[in-house]
Short mmCIF file of C-alpha atoms in Angstrom, two decimals:
data_model
loop_
_atom_site.label_atom_id
_atom_site.label_comp_id
_atom_site.label_asym_id
_atom_site.label_seq_id
_atom_site.Cartn_x
_atom_site.Cartn_y
_atom_site.Cartn_z
CA MET A 26 98.15 89.23 67.32
CA PRO A 27 96.89 91.35 64.45
CA ASP A 28 93.82 93.45 65.14
CA ARG A 29 90.76 91.81 63.58
CA GLN A 30 88.05 93.88 65.18
CA GLY A 31 86.61 94.90 61.82
CA SER A 32 85.95 91.46 60.29
CA ALA A 33 82.62 89.73 60.86
CA PRO A 34 82.87 86.46 62.84
CA LEU A 35 83.03 83.23 60.86
CA LEU A 36 81.27 81.26 63.58
CA ASP A 37 78.90 82.94 65.98
CA VAL A 38 77.58 81.10 69.03
CA ARG A 39 74.92 83.13 70.82
CA GLY A 40 73.27 82.19 74.11
CA VAL A 41 73.46 78.47 73.40
CA THR A 42 71.90 76.10 75.91
CA LEU A 43 72.35 72.42 75.14
CA GLN A 44 70.52 69.53 76.71
CA TYR A 45 70.67 65.82 76.13
CA LYS A 46 68.81 62.87 77.58
CA THR A 47 70.40 59.89 79.28
CA ARG A 48 68.38 56.85 80.25
CA ASP A 49 66.71 58.57 83.18
CA HIS A 50 67.96 62.16 83.27
CA LEU A 51 67.67 65.29 81.22
CA VAL A 52 71.12 66.84 81.44
CA THR A 53 71.90 70.48 80.71
CA ALA A 54 75.35 70.37 79.16
CA THR A 55 75.88 74.08 78.57
CA TYR A 56 73.94 77.15 79.69
CA ARG A 57 73.79 80.31 77.55
CA VAL A 58 77.27 80.11 76.10
CA ASP A 59 78.47 82.95 73.85
CA PHE A 60 81.59 83.14 71.77
CA SER A 61 82.61 83.95 68.24
CA VAL A 62 85.39 82.58 66.09
CA LEU A 63 87.11 84.72 63.46
CA ARG A 64 88.72 83.49 60.26
CA SER A 65 92.13 81.82 60.88
CA ASP A 66 91.48 81.61 64.61
CA ARG A 67 92.88 78.73 66.61
CA PHE A 68 90.02 78.83 69.07
CA VAL A 69 90.25 76.49 72.05
CA LEU A 70 87.40 75.29 74.26
CA LEU A 71 89.00 74.42 77.59
CA GLY A 72 87.48 73.03 80.74
CA PRO A 73 87.30 70.05 83.06
CA SER A 74 85.16 67.06 82.15
CA GLY A 75 81.47 67.81 82.50
CA CYS A 76 81.77 71.37 81.22
CA GLY A 77 80.01 70.46 77.96
CA LYS A 78 82.87 71.38 75.64
CA SER A 79 82.51 68.24 73.51
CA THR A 80 78.74 68.65 73.43
CA LEU A 81 79.26 72.22 72.28
CA LEU A 82 81.53 71.01 69.49
CA LYS A 83 78.92 68.44 68.44
CA ALA A 84 76.33 71.21 68.28
CA VAL A 85 78.62 73.25 66.03
CA GLY A 86 79.08 70.07 63.97
CA GLY A 87 75.30 69.97 63.58
CA TYR A 88 74.80 66.67 65.42
CA MET A 89 72.46 68.26 67.97
CA SER A 90 70.50 71.48 68.06
CA PRO A 91 70.41 73.98 70.90
CA VAL A 92 67.24 74.29 73.01
CA GLU A 93 67.95 77.99 73.33
CA GLY A 94 70.11 80.40 71.34
CA GLU A 95 71.62 79.87 67.92
CA ILE A 96 74.79 78.86 66.15
CA MET A 97 75.57 80.74 62.94
CA LEU A 98 78.23 79.84 60.42
CA LYS A 99 78.94 82.60 57.90
CA GLY A 100 75.59 84.15 58.73
CA SER A 101 73.41 81.07 58.32
CA ARG A 102 72.07 78.87 61.04
CA ILE A 103 73.56 75.39 61.49
CA THR A 104 70.89 72.70 61.25
CA ARG A 105 72.62 69.49 60.21
CA PRO A 106 76.11 67.98 59.81
CA GLY A 107 77.88 68.94 56.63
CA PRO A 108 81.28 68.96 54.92
CA ASP A 109 81.77 72.69 55.57
CA ARG A 110 82.53 71.71 59.20
CA MET A 111 84.86 68.71 59.27
CA MET A 112 85.22 66.85 62.55
CA VAL A 113 88.40 65.22 63.80
CA PHE A 114 87.54 62.86 66.64
CA GLN A 115 89.58 61.53 69.50
CA GLU A 116 88.84 57.89 68.65
CA PHE A 117 91.22 56.01 66.40
CA ASP A 118 88.31 54.21 64.70
CA GLN A 119 87.22 57.36 62.87
CA LEU A 120 88.92 56.12 59.68
CA LEU A 121 86.95 53.73 57.50
CA PRO A 122 88.81 50.43 58.02
CA TRP A 123 87.83 49.08 54.58
CA LYS A 124 89.61 51.89 52.77
CA THR A 125 93.29 52.72 52.47
CA VAL A 126 94.69 56.04 53.65
CA ARG A 127 94.33 57.55 50.17
CA GLN A 128 90.85 56.05 49.65
CA ASN A 129 89.72 57.44 53.00
CA VAL A 130 90.54 60.98 51.91
CA VAL A 131 89.24 60.50 48.37
CA PHE A 132 86.01 58.96 49.67
CA ALA A 133 85.40 62.03 51.82
CA LEU A 134 85.98 64.36 48.88
CA GLU A 135 83.83 62.39 46.44
CA THR A 136 80.95 61.49 48.78
CA SER A 137 80.50 65.07 49.88
CA GLY A 138 80.57 66.16 46.23
CA ARG A 139 83.57 68.45 46.66
CA LEU A 140 85.75 66.88 43.97
CA ARG A 141 85.68 63.89 41.60
CA GLY A 142 88.14 61.50 39.97
CA ARG A 143 91.63 62.78 39.28
CA ALA A 144 91.11 66.09 41.03
CA ALA A 145 90.08 64.26 44.22
CA GLU A 146 93.10 61.93 43.97
CA GLU A 147 95.46 64.85 43.58
CA LYS A 148 93.96 66.86 46.39
CA ALA A 149 94.09 63.80 48.64
CA MET A 150 97.74 63.12 47.91
CA GLN A 151 98.60 66.78 48.41
CA TYR A 152 97.26 66.72 51.98
CA ILE A 153 98.56 63.22 52.75
CA ASP A 154 101.94 64.60 51.78
CA LYS A 155 101.44 67.56 54.13
CA VAL A 156 101.08 65.18 57.09
CA HIS A 157 104.12 63.15 55.91
CA LEU A 158 102.24 59.94 55.11
CA THR A 159 102.95 59.65 51.37
CA ARG A 160 104.71 56.33 51.94
CA PHE A 161 101.63 54.95 53.66
CA ALA A 162 99.05 56.18 51.14
CA ASP A 163 98.08 52.62 50.17
CA ALA A 164 98.16 51.16 53.69
CA TYR A 165 94.99 50.12 55.49
CA PRO A 166 94.27 51.97 58.76
CA HIS A 167 94.75 48.89 60.96
CA THR A 168 98.43 48.79 59.99
CA LEU A 169 99.04 52.36 61.20
CA SER A 170 100.00 53.61 64.67
CA GLY A 171 97.64 55.82 66.68
CA GLY A 172 99.51 58.99 65.79
CA MET A 173 99.47 58.12 62.10
CA LYS A 174 95.72 57.48 62.19
CA GLN A 175 95.15 60.89 63.72
CA ARG A 176 97.35 62.45 61.03
CA VAL A 177 95.19 60.78 58.36
CA ALA A 178 92.07 62.14 60.05
CA ILE A 179 93.60 65.61 60.06
CA ALA A 180 94.64 65.28 56.40
CA ARG A 181 91.09 64.16 55.57
CA GLY A 182 89.59 67.09 57.43
CA MET A 183 91.93 69.61 55.82
CA ALA A 184 91.65 68.18 52.29
CA MET A 185 87.96 69.02 52.41
CA GLU A 186 89.01 72.64 52.91
CA PRO A 187 86.11 73.27 55.30
CA ASP A 188 85.14 76.68 56.65
CA ILE A 189 86.15 75.45 60.05
CA LEU A 190 87.92 72.35 61.34
CA LEU A 191 86.40 70.90 64.52
CA MET A 192 88.83 68.92 66.65
CA ASP A 193 87.55 66.96 69.64
CA GLU A 194 90.56 66.20 71.86
CA PRO A 195 92.34 64.69 68.85
CA PHE A 196 95.60 64.01 70.68
CA ALA A 197 94.20 62.91 74.04
CA ALA A 198 94.61 59.18 73.32
CA LEU A 199 98.23 59.50 72.19
CA ASP A 200 101.37 59.00 74.26
CA ALA A 201 103.05 62.16 75.54
CA LEU A 202 105.92 62.25 73.02
CA THR A 203 103.65 61.68 70.02
CA ARG A 204 101.19 64.23 71.34
CA GLN A 205 103.87 66.89 71.50
CA ARG A 206 105.02 66.15 67.97
CA MET A 207 101.44 66.24 66.68
CA GLN A 208 100.87 69.63 68.31
CA ASP A 209 103.98 71.01 66.60
CA GLU A 210 102.89 69.53 63.26
CA LEU A 211 99.41 71.02 63.62
CA LEU A 212 100.92 74.47 64.21
CA ALA A 213 103.25 74.02 61.22
CA LEU A 214 100.22 73.12 59.08
CA TRP A 215 98.43 76.21 60.34
CA ASP A 216 101.41 78.36 59.35
CA GLU A 217 101.09 76.93 55.84
CA THR A 218 97.36 77.21 55.24
CA ARG A 219 95.93 79.42 58.01
CA PHE A 220 92.84 77.27 58.43
CA THR A 221 90.27 78.06 61.12
CA VAL A 222 90.08 75.51 63.88
CA LEU A 223 87.86 75.01 66.90
CA PHE A 224 89.83 72.80 69.28
CA VAL A 225 88.48 71.04 72.38
CA THR A 226 90.87 69.97 75.12
CA HIS A 227 91.06 69.46 78.87
CA SER A 228 94.81 70.10 78.98
CA ILE A 229 95.75 73.64 79.98
CA ALA A 230 99.24 73.30 78.48
CA GLU A 231 97.79 72.11 75.16
CA ALA A 232 95.30 74.99 75.10
CA VAL A 233 98.03 77.57 75.68
CA LYS A 234 100.25 75.96 73.06
CA ILE A 235 97.66 75.38 70.31
CA GLY A 236 95.25 78.29 70.72
CA ASN A 237 95.41 81.98 70.04
CA ARG A 238 92.15 82.46 71.92
CA ILE A 239 90.95 80.30 74.79
CA LEU A 240 87.39 79.94 76.07
CA LEU A 241 87.31 78.72 79.67
CA LEU A 242 84.22 76.78 80.68
CA SER A 243 83.08 75.88 84.17
CA PRO A 244 81.21 72.61 84.72
CA HIS A 245 77.67 71.50 85.62
CA PRO A 246 76.31 72.99 83.46
CA GLY A 247 78.97 74.45 81.18
CA GLN A 248 79.14 78.22 81.37
CA VAL A 249 81.66 80.69 80.05
CA LYS A 250 84.12 81.56 82.79
CA ALA A 251 86.51 83.65 80.73
CA GLU A 252 87.72 84.23 77.20
CA LEU A 253 91.47 84.83 77.13
CA ASN A 254 94.14 85.58 74.58
CA SER A 255 96.92 83.05 74.54
CA VAL A 256 100.56 84.13 74.50
CA ALA A 257 102.36 84.59 71.19
CA ARG A 258 104.08 81.42 70.01
CA ASP A 259 107.54 83.01 70.00
CA ALA A 260 107.04 84.55 73.44
CA ASP A 261 109.12 83.86 76.53
CA PRO A 262 108.27 80.35 77.91
CA ARG A 263 107.75 82.05 81.26
CA ALA A 264 104.79 83.97 79.82
CA ALA A 265 103.17 80.69 78.81
CA ALA A 266 103.85 79.22 82.23
CA ALA A 267 102.32 82.29 83.89
CA LEU A 268 99.20 82.01 81.72
CA GLU A 269 98.92 78.31 82.52
CA ALA A 270 99.12 79.08 86.22
CA ARG A 271 96.50 81.80 85.86
CA ILE A 272 94.12 79.48 84.00
CA HIS A 273 94.75 76.74 86.53
CA ASP A 274 93.78 79.06 89.36
CA MET A 275 90.66 80.21 87.56
CA LEU A 276 89.48 76.67 86.82
CA PHE A 277 90.19 75.25 90.24
CA LEU A 278 89.08 78.19 92.33
CA ASP A 279 86.10 76.23 93.53
CA ARG A 280 87.78 73.43 95.42
CA VAL A 281 84.40 71.83 96.08
CA GLU A 282 83.77 71.12 92.44
CA GLU A 283 87.22 69.82 91.77
CA ASP A 284 86.57 66.53 93.53
CA ALA A 285 83.64 65.72 91.28
CA ASP A 286 85.66 66.38 88.14
CA VAL A 287 88.77 64.32 88.61
CA MET B 22 110.68 59.40 106.23
CA SER B 23 114.31 59.10 105.08
CA GLU B 24 115.81 59.80 101.66
CA ALA B 25 116.22 56.78 99.35
CA ALA B 26 119.74 55.33 99.45
CA MET B 27 122.16 56.85 96.92
CA ARG B 28 123.43 54.43 94.25
CA PRO B 29 125.91 54.91 91.42
CA GLU B 30 124.38 55.44 87.93
CA ILE B 31 124.80 52.73 85.31
CA VAL B 32 125.27 53.35 81.58
CA ARG B 33 126.00 50.38 79.29
CA PRO B 34 127.30 50.34 75.70
CA THR B 35 125.10 48.57 73.11
CA ARG B 36 126.30 45.05 72.28
CA ALA B 37 127.39 44.04 68.81
CA ASP B 38 125.22 41.51 66.92
CA GLN B 39 127.66 38.60 67.04
CA ASP B 40 127.62 38.57 70.84
CA PHE B 41 124.18 36.99 70.95
CA GLY B 42 123.67 33.24 70.61
CA VAL B 43 120.48 33.11 68.51
CA VAL B 44 118.84 36.20 67.08
CA GLU B 45 116.85 34.52 64.34
CA LYS B 46 117.06 30.88 63.25
CA GLN B 47 114.98 28.86 60.82
CA LEU B 48 112.74 26.15 62.27
CA THR B 49 113.39 22.51 61.40
CA PRO B 50 111.61 21.11 58.29
CA PHE B 51 109.26 19.04 60.48
CA GLU B 52 108.27 22.07 62.55
CA ARG B 53 107.57 24.05 59.41
CA LEU B 54 105.44 21.26 57.86
CA TYR B 55 103.55 20.80 61.12
CA ASN B 56 102.67 24.49 61.02
CA LEU B 57 100.68 24.00 57.79
CA ALA B 58 97.03 23.66 58.77
CA TRP B 59 95.93 22.01 55.53
CA LEU B 60 98.63 19.35 55.88
CA ARG B 61 97.60 18.50 59.43
CA LYS B 62 93.94 18.29 58.38
CA SER B 63 94.72 16.15 55.33
CA ALA B 64 96.69 13.74 57.51
CA LEU B 65 93.67 13.47 59.82
CA LEU B 66 91.40 12.71 56.84
CA VAL B 67 93.73 9.95 55.66
CA VAL B 68 93.68 8.37 59.12
CA LEU B 69 89.86 8.53 59.23
CA ALA B 70 89.55 6.98 55.75
CA LEU B 71 91.89 4.16 56.77
CA ALA B 72 89.89 3.49 59.94
CA TRP B 73 86.66 3.40 57.91
CA GLU B 74 88.16 0.98 55.39
CA LEU B 75 89.48 -1.35 58.10
CA TYR B 76 86.21 -1.34 60.08
CA ALA B 77 84.07 -1.97 56.97
CA ARG B 78 86.27 -4.86 55.88
CA GLN B 79 86.16 -6.40 59.30
CA LEU B 80 82.34 -5.98 59.46
CA ASP B 81 81.99 -7.34 55.92
CA ASN B 82 78.38 -6.20 55.44
CA PRO B 83 78.11 -3.82 52.45
CA LEU B 84 74.40 -3.26 53.15
CA LEU B 85 75.23 -1.60 56.46
CA VAL B 86 78.63 -0.05 55.89
CA PRO B 87 80.28 -0.27 52.47
CA THR B 88 84.05 0.07 52.43
CA PHE B 89 85.71 3.40 51.73
CA GLY B 90 86.98 2.00 48.44
CA ASP B 91 83.48 0.94 47.32
CA THR B 92 82.08 4.34 48.24
CA VAL B 93 84.76 6.17 46.30
CA SER B 94 84.31 3.98 43.23
CA ALA B 95 80.50 4.35 43.41
CA TRP B 96 80.99 8.10 43.71
CA TRP B 97 83.39 8.19 40.82
CA GLY B 98 81.07 6.06 38.68
CA ALA B 99 78.12 8.36 39.39
CA VAL B 100 80.21 11.43 38.68
CA ALA B 101 81.58 9.97 35.43
CA SER B 102 78.10 8.98 34.22
CA GLY B 103 76.93 12.53 34.86
CA VAL B 104 74.09 11.53 37.19
CA LEU B 105 75.54 12.97 40.36
CA PRO B 106 76.65 16.33 38.86
CA ALA B 107 73.19 16.74 37.31
CA ARG B 108 71.47 16.05 40.64
CA ALA B 109 73.86 18.37 42.47
CA TRP B 110 73.21 21.08 39.89
CA VAL B 111 69.45 20.81 40.40
CA SER B 112 69.92 21.16 44.16
CA LEU B 113 72.29 24.11 43.83
CA GLN B 114 69.93 25.96 41.48
CA VAL B 115 67.03 25.69 43.90
CA LEU B 116 69.35 26.62 46.73
CA ALA B 117 70.59 29.71 44.92
CA ILE B 118 67.05 30.97 44.30
CA GLY B 119 66.04 30.47 47.93
CA PHE B 120 69.28 31.87 49.34
CA VAL B 121 69.30 35.02 47.24
CA ALA B 122 65.62 35.69 47.89
CA GLY B 123 66.15 35.16 51.63
CA VAL B 124 69.14 37.49 51.75
CA LEU B 125 67.34 40.24 49.84
CA LEU B 126 64.34 40.00 52.15
CA ALA B 127 66.65 40.06 55.18
CA GLY B 128 68.32 43.17 53.80
CA ALA B 129 65.02 44.96 53.32
CA LEU B 130 63.85 43.99 56.81
CA THR B 131 67.06 45.15 58.50
CA VAL B 132 67.13 48.48 56.69
CA LEU B 133 63.56 48.99 57.86
CA ALA B 134 64.64 47.97 61.37
CA ILE B 135 67.49 50.47 61.68
CA THR B 136 65.60 53.38 60.15
CA THR B 137 62.41 53.12 62.18
CA ARG B 138 61.72 52.04 65.72
CA ILE B 139 58.61 50.08 64.75
CA GLY B 140 60.78 48.27 62.18
CA THR B 141 63.11 47.21 64.99
CA ASP B 142 60.19 45.92 67.02
CA PHE B 143 58.86 44.04 63.99
CA LEU B 144 62.22 42.41 63.25
CA GLU B 145 62.83 41.48 66.88
CA THR B 146 59.37 39.97 67.29
CA MET B 147 59.51 38.06 64.03
CA THR B 148 63.00 36.64 64.66
CA ALA B 149 62.07 35.69 68.21
CA MET B 150 59.05 33.81 66.85
CA PHE B 151 60.41 32.18 63.72
CA ASN B 152 64.10 31.66 64.39
CA PRO B 153 63.54 28.67 66.69
CA LEU B 154 61.11 27.09 64.20
CA PRO B 155 62.91 24.49 62.04
CA ALA B 156 62.26 25.31 58.41
CA ILE B 157 61.44 21.71 57.59
CA ALA B 158 58.48 21.86 59.99
CA LEU B 159 56.86 24.29 57.56
CA LEU B 160 57.17 21.92 54.61
CA PRO B 161 53.77 20.19 55.01
CA LEU B 162 52.11 23.60 55.08
CA ALA B 163 54.19 24.81 52.14
CA LEU B 164 53.13 21.75 50.14
CA ILE B 165 49.50 22.68 50.66
CA TRP B 166 50.08 26.33 49.75
CA PHE B 167 52.49 26.02 46.87
CA GLY B 168 52.00 22.46 45.64
CA LEU B 169 54.64 19.92 44.69
CA GLY B 170 56.70 22.34 42.61
CA ILE B 171 59.84 24.25 43.33
CA GLY B 172 57.82 26.98 45.04
CA SER B 173 57.35 25.15 48.32
CA VAL B 174 61.07 24.31 48.60
CA VAL B 175 62.01 27.91 47.93
CA PHE B 176 59.52 28.96 50.59
CA VAL B 177 61.12 26.84 53.30
CA LEU B 178 64.60 27.90 52.10
CA ILE B 179 63.70 31.56 52.48
CA HIS B 180 62.43 30.83 55.94
CA SER B 181 65.68 29.10 56.89
CA VAL B 182 67.91 31.92 55.54
CA LEU B 183 65.91 35.03 56.36
CA TRP B 184 65.97 35.08 60.16
CA ALA B 185 69.59 34.06 60.63
CA VAL B 186 70.85 36.65 58.16
CA ALA B 187 68.53 39.40 59.41
CA LEU B 188 69.48 38.78 63.04
CA ASN B 189 73.22 38.95 62.33
CA THR B 190 72.99 41.93 60.02
CA HIS B 191 70.91 43.85 62.52
CA ALA B 192 73.34 43.07 65.34
CA GLY B 193 76.18 44.18 63.05
CA PHE B 194 74.50 47.49 62.23
CA ARG B 195 73.89 48.21 65.89
CA GLY B 196 77.53 47.45 66.63
CA VAL B 197 78.84 50.12 64.25
CA SER B 198 80.57 52.76 66.36
CA GLN B 199 78.92 56.12 66.91
CA THR B 200 82.10 57.79 65.62
CA LEU B 201 81.85 56.08 62.20
CA ARG B 202 78.20 57.08 61.89
CA MET B 203 79.11 60.66 62.71
CA VAL B 204 81.92 60.57 60.14
CA GLY B 205 79.43 59.41 57.51
CA ARG B 206 76.95 62.14 58.43
CA ASN B 207 79.80 64.66 58.34
CA TYR B 208 80.16 63.90 54.61
CA GLY B 209 76.47 64.70 54.20
CA LEU B 210 75.32 61.07 54.05
CA SER B 211 71.97 60.06 55.51
CA GLY B 212 69.26 57.43 55.16
CA LEU B 213 69.87 54.70 52.62
CA ARG B 214 73.14 56.23 51.41
CA LEU B 215 74.53 56.08 54.94
CA VAL B 216 73.45 52.44 55.20
CA ILE B 217 75.06 51.42 51.90
CA ARG B 218 78.28 53.42 52.11
CA ILE B 219 79.05 53.24 55.84
CA LEU B 220 76.93 50.75 57.77
CA ILE B 221 77.12 47.76 55.43
CA PRO B 222 80.93 47.76 55.05
CA ALA B 223 81.39 48.57 58.75
CA ALA B 224 79.11 45.70 59.76
CA PHE B 225 80.51 43.33 57.16
CA PRO B 226 82.05 40.83 59.63
CA SER B 227 78.61 40.22 61.17
CA ILE B 228 76.89 40.18 57.79
CA LEU B 229 79.33 37.59 56.49
CA ALA B 230 78.85 35.48 59.62
CA GLY B 231 75.10 35.67 59.00
CA LEU B 232 75.52 34.64 55.37
CA LYS B 233 77.59 31.62 56.44
CA ILE B 234 75.00 30.51 58.97
CA GLY B 235 72.22 31.15 56.45
CA TRP B 236 74.02 29.07 53.83
CA ALA B 237 74.48 26.17 56.23
CA PHE B 238 70.82 26.28 57.31
CA ALA B 239 69.64 26.48 53.71
CA TRP B 240 71.81 23.59 52.54
CA ARG B 241 70.56 21.29 55.29
CA THR B 242 66.96 22.34 54.80
CA LEU B 243 67.18 21.70 51.08
CA ILE B 244 68.55 18.19 51.39
CA ALA B 245 65.98 17.36 54.07
CA ALA B 246 63.15 18.76 51.95
CA GLU B 247 64.27 16.72 48.96
CA LEU B 248 64.45 13.57 51.06
CA VAL B 249 60.92 14.13 52.30
CA PHE B 250 59.17 14.84 49.08
CA GLY B 251 61.74 14.11 46.42
CA VAL B 252 61.11 14.99 42.85
CA SER B 253 60.07 18.46 41.90
CA SER B 254 59.05 19.11 38.32
CA GLY B 255 60.46 15.84 37.01
CA LYS B 256 64.03 16.42 38.13
CA GLY B 257 65.36 15.36 41.51
CA GLY B 258 68.21 16.84 43.52
CA LEU B 259 70.83 15.27 45.74
CA GLY B 260 68.35 14.37 48.46
CA TRP B 261 66.23 12.53 45.96
CA TYR B 262 69.35 10.72 44.68
CA ILE B 263 70.05 9.42 48.18
CA PHE B 264 66.42 8.45 48.69
CA GLU B 265 66.33 6.51 45.41
CA ALA B 266 69.63 4.74 46.10
CA LYS B 267 68.35 3.68 49.52
CA ASN B 268 65.14 2.26 48.00
CA GLN B 269 67.22 0.18 45.60
CA LEU B 270 69.55 -0.88 48.43
CA GLU B 271 72.52 0.64 46.60
CA ILE B 272 74.15 1.62 49.87
CA PRO B 273 77.50 2.70 48.34
CA ASP B 274 75.48 5.18 46.26
CA VAL B 275 73.82 6.49 49.42
CA PHE B 276 77.28 7.10 50.83
CA ALA B 277 78.38 8.68 47.55
CA GLY B 278 75.46 11.09 47.79
CA LEU B 279 76.37 11.99 51.36
CA LEU B 280 79.99 12.43 50.30
CA THR B 281 78.88 14.89 47.61
CA ILE B 282 76.92 16.92 50.14
CA ILE B 283 79.99 17.07 52.38
CA LEU B 284 82.23 18.03 49.46
CA ILE B 285 79.99 20.86 48.31
CA GLY B 286 79.75 22.11 51.89
CA LEU B 287 83.53 22.05 52.24
CA VAL B 288 84.08 23.86 48.95
CA VAL B 289 81.60 26.63 49.79
CA GLU B 290 82.99 27.06 53.31
CA ASN B 291 86.69 26.78 52.49
CA VAL B 292 86.86 28.27 49.03
CA VAL B 293 83.97 30.67 48.54
CA PHE B 294 83.60 32.13 52.04
CA ARG B 295 87.33 31.87 52.84
CA THR B 296 88.15 33.89 49.72
CA ILE B 297 85.57 36.54 50.53
CA GLU B 298 86.97 36.77 54.07
CA ALA B 299 90.56 37.09 52.90
CA ARG B 300 89.67 39.79 50.38
CA THR B 301 87.53 41.80 52.77
CA ILE B 302 87.49 41.65 56.54
CA ARG B 303 90.93 40.09 56.98
CA ARG B 304 92.52 42.60 54.63
CA TRP B 305 90.78 45.43 56.49
CA GLY B 306 92.02 44.18 59.84
CA MET B 307 88.49 43.51 61.12
CA GLN B 308 89.33 39.86 61.79
CA GLN B 309 92.62 38.26 62.77
#
């Protein structure tokens, strides 16, 4: 990994406590979480369910505001959702069903005011091509497979050329083979454009594979347990396996909590 | 615990196509014809018309039940003379005014309902109160308020459309997934822009269902209102046509009027709404 100590962080999360209300409880999702993401980072939030990683991502997306601490993007505080932070969700219904693949991407570009007309069309096709869906540009989402829908969502997010791409377990609902292929494709896309991504997952293997930096969260409420460097992508597979084992031990040290999180 | 028994592995070569008996075969002509819904329904209609004709002939009392043939010729005569189309046109014009006004009001109410909590309470209370009230029950009151003109009919039409459409649209809006809303907000949409660009298309199946119900309610209410108080501003609609024909004991004409109501209903349901459905929600995969 190149040394990036000198550059200012792109995303700075400082002492963030998040709370949300259910019908009869006030739940603290995360407690005083700190981390910062640099440009071109593949930053992974990893933890068992209940560690508030998705809630944290929503807060970065601007869908909820912290009760304590602050989230800064390029030096300014995040207050509302916006096209500079594009979300890719886990759910397949994140595409607008009344628009074709191409229209979905174009709609995002035009509605957010990024591009208009021909320029939007061209940008859309450029990114649809990047995810190998050119043949399906005029297909409606309901005719696509789950993996293809997620590829469209990724193309849509990337076409907006946001400061940071927020991915909320985007491959969790896919079958194992498709998931593996999507992970490889995502890394290939990163090699091409070096986008910054904040990636949420509960899979240790996925975190080690996708990320260059991994934030480990412990549950109830979510707190930072560790912030680790992942292994280089061309490293010995045994190094990755060793890191996975190390993370596994760190996360499941407290056997008591494990039962509640299965 | 013992090891599972060892068995030899099996690997089979893929068979060639010609080894299978049937891979794909066309159905017989009868099976294919029977699969056509419109053909099955048309055959049913022919059977019903025949039964009607036979029963009417056997009864032989044109004042109670005219034959199918008489009805059709009365209908054709009224259509050819231009009376029936003119009456139908009057009815449809009034209907259009009431329907459009009702839908617009429903839209305004639902937007209010999803943007504010008090709006939701208002819509829920109003629909709970007025939805069970048959529109025609308001007609006497409307006559006092708006007089014998078109105004009172439009008033009851709005009442019949408004609650059904508002209820369905509101349910549709609430059914839009959280993910889609978040996607819309991600693009920087909020307020009315979010409603128009995300919520309305996403809730379109429910909205369309509401429009269909609203149309059916309005159509019935209109005919009933015309039957009750007939002529408005010198020109009568279909209901008035039926009422007049009954007074003159022209029973085949009564049947012709009813037939026209059925025909218009069928055309709106099977042509207008079916086309909208095919172009929108079925194409988008929101309805099978």
